[in-house]
PDB file of C-alpha atoms in Angstrom:
ATOM      1  CA  MET A  12     157.447  92.107 125.548  1.00 77.00           C
ATOM      2  CA  PRO A  13     156.138  88.626 126.226  1.00 83.00           C
ATOM      3  CA  ILE A  14     153.863  86.744 123.808  1.00 85.00           C
ATOM      4  CA  TYR A  15     151.067  84.890 125.619  1.00 89.00           C
ATOM      5  CA  ALA A  16     148.984  82.082 124.180  1.00 92.00           C
ATOM      6  CA  TYR A  17     145.243  82.197 124.965  1.00 94.00           C
ATOM      7  CA  LYS A  18     142.572  79.605 124.358  1.00 95.00           C
ATOM      8  CA  CYS A  19     138.773  79.719 124.745  1.00 95.00           C
ATOM      9  CA  SER A  20     137.369  76.676 126.556  1.00 95.00           C
ATOM     10  CA  SER A  21     133.983  77.156 124.900  1.00 93.00           C
ATOM     11  CA  CYS A  22     134.779  77.473 121.201  1.00 95.00           C
ATOM     12  CA  GLN A  23     138.437  76.286 121.217  1.00 95.00           C
ATOM     13  CA  TYR A  24     139.608  79.537 119.590  1.00 95.00           C
ATOM     14  CA  GLU A  25     143.355  80.117 120.065  1.00 95.00           C
ATOM     15  CA  LYS A  26     145.307  83.346 119.827  1.00 94.00           C
ATOM     16  CA  ASP A  27     148.872  84.585 120.606  1.00 92.00           C
ATOM     17  CA  VAL A  28     148.806  88.041 122.119  1.00 91.00           C
ATOM     18  CA  LEU A  29     151.815  90.415 122.533  1.00 90.00           C
ATOM     19  CA  GLN A  30     151.225  92.225 125.836  1.00 89.00           C
ATOM     20  CA  LYS A  31     153.192  93.742 128.741  1.00 90.00           C
ATOM     21  CA  MET A  32     153.582  91.678 131.921  1.00 86.00           C
ATOM     22  CA  SER A  33     151.619  94.376 133.785  1.00 92.00           C
ATOM     23  CA  ASP A  34     148.650  94.291 131.403  1.00 93.00           C
ATOM     24  CA  PRO A  35     145.507  92.620 132.725  1.00 94.00           C
ATOM     25  CA  LEU A  36     144.743  89.020 131.500  1.00 92.00           C
ATOM     26  CA  LEU A  37     142.247  88.738 128.650  1.00 94.00           C
ATOM     27  CA  GLU A  38     139.102  86.961 129.785  1.00 95.00           C
ATOM     28  CA  VAL A  39     136.534  87.559 126.952  1.00 95.00           C
ATOM     29  CA  CYS A  40     136.906  85.403 123.807  1.00 95.00           C
ATOM     30  CA  PRO A  41     137.070  87.652 120.673  1.00 94.00           C
ATOM     31  CA  GLU A  42     135.385  84.921 118.708  1.00 94.00           C
ATOM     32  CA  CYS A  43     132.398  83.783 120.763  1.00 95.00           C
ATOM     33  CA  LYS A  44     132.273  86.666 123.312  1.00 94.00           C
ATOM     34  CA  GLN A  45     132.174  84.208 126.264  1.00 94.00           C
ATOM     35  CA  SER A  46     134.252  84.918 129.343  1.00 95.00           C
ATOM     36  CA  THR A  47     136.103  81.597 128.992  1.00 94.00           C
ATOM     37  CA  PHE A  48     139.384  82.922 127.394  1.00 95.00           C
ATOM     38  CA  THR A  49     142.335  81.754 129.490  1.00 95.00           C
ATOM     39  CA  LYS A  50     146.100  82.127 129.219  1.00 92.00           C
ATOM     40  CA  GLN A  51     147.822  78.878 128.399  1.00 91.00           C
ATOM     41  CA  VAL A  52     151.081  77.582 130.021  1.00 85.00           C
ATOM     42  CA  THR A  53     153.598  77.548 127.203  1.00 81.00           C
ATOM     43  CA  ALA A  54     157.361  78.092 126.648  1.00 75.00           C
ATOM     44  CA  ALA A  55     158.387  81.673 126.950  1.00 67.00           C
ATOM     45  CA  GLY A  56     158.122  83.702 123.735  1.00 65.00           C
ATOM     46  CA  PHE A  57     159.373  87.275 123.360  1.00 69.00           C
ATOM     47  CA  GLN A  58     160.388  89.830 120.764  1.00 70.00           C
ATOM     48  CA  LEU A  59     163.789  91.565 120.663  1.00 71.00           C
ATOM     49  CA  LYS A  60     163.476  95.217 119.566  1.00 71.00           C
ATOM     50  CA  GLY A  61     166.015  97.945 119.033  1.00 69.00           C
ATOM     51  CA  THR A  62     169.694  97.730 118.091  1.00 68.00           C
ATOM     52  CA  GLY A  63     172.354  95.759 119.734  1.00 64.00           C
ATOM     53  CA  TRP A  64     171.095  92.330 118.866  1.00 61.00           C
ATOM     54  CA  TYR A  65     172.929  89.706 116.804  1.00 62.00           C
ATOM     55  CA  VAL A  66     170.411  89.773 114.026  1.00 58.00           C
ATOM     56  CA  THR A  67     170.849  93.449 113.348  1.00 54.00           C
ATOM     57  CA  ASP A  68     174.476  93.978 114.096  1.00 56.00           C
ATOM     58  CA  PHE A  69     176.463  90.916 113.135  1.00 56.00           C
ATOM     59  CA  ARG A  70     174.508  89.243 110.384  1.00 59.00           C
ATOM     60  CA  ASN A  71     177.075  89.540 107.533  1.00 61.00           C
ATOM     61  CA  GLN A  72     180.326  90.225 109.450  1.00 58.00           C
ATOM     62  CA  GLY A  73     183.145  87.765 109.874  1.00 58.00           C
ATOM     63  CA  GLY A  74     182.887  84.034 110.117  1.00 56.00           C
ATOM     64  CA  SER A  75     182.814  81.664 107.217  1.00 57.00           C
ATOM     65  CA  LYS A  76     180.641  82.160 104.220  1.00 56.00           C
ATOM     66  CA  PRO A  77     177.911  79.637 103.500  1.00 57.00           C
ATOM     67  CA  ALA A  78     178.395  77.310 100.576  1.00 56.00           C
ATOM     68  CA  ASP A  79     177.201  78.712  97.252  1.00 55.00           C
ATOM     69  CA  SER A  80     174.115  76.692  96.392  1.00 53.00           C
ATOM     70  CA  GLY A  81     173.834  78.157  92.932  1.00 53.00           C
ATOM     71  CA  THR A  82     176.763  76.226  91.453  1.00 52.00           C
ATOM     72  CA  ALA A  83     176.789  72.488  91.616  1.00 52.00           C
ATOM     73  CA  SER A  84     180.186  70.868  91.286  1.00 52.00           C
ATOM     74  CA  THR A  85     180.447  67.997  89.024  1.00 53.00           C
ATOM     75  CA  PRO A  86     182.450  64.949  90.230  1.00 55.00           C
ATOM     76  CA  ALA A  87     185.537  64.177  88.242  1.00 56.00           C
ATOM     77  CA  ALA A  88     185.292  61.169  85.929  1.00 55.00           C
ATOM     78  CA  PRO A  89     186.815  58.055  87.362  1.00 58.00           C
ATOM     79  CA  ALA A  90     190.307  57.387  86.030  1.00 58.00           C
ATOM     80  CA  THR A  91     190.488  54.408  83.691  1.00 57.00           C
ATOM     81  CA  PRO A  92     193.181  51.996  84.735  1.00 58.00           C
ATOM     82  CA  THR A  93     195.985  51.679  82.185  1.00 59.00           C
ATOM     83  CA  SER A  94     197.256  48.229  81.730  1.00 54.00           C
ATOM     84  CA  SER A  95     200.787  47.792  80.692  1.00 54.00           C
ATOM     85  CA  SER A  96     200.831  44.145  80.079  1.00 53.00           C
ATOM     86  CA  SER A  97     203.766  42.893  78.050  1.00 53.00           C
ATOM     87  CA  SER A  98     203.635  39.398  76.586  1.00 49.00           C
TER      88      SER A  98
END
């Protein structure tokens, strides 16, 4: 279902509404009750419902595991140069 952004031109109230494409447009502002509530032109937003989507089916299967953020590796101490000078 698409998510539409609405804005009132009277009181500047904004709201995102989840509604079917066949639903009538909202015209009355829920805040000020004026009939100046209009749909905004925005990027498409939608919700994926049901099974068969990546988030529900493949979240923890395969692929590489993320780095463990709980353990911090300590860098090795730099090696001290050994001087073998003979006089």
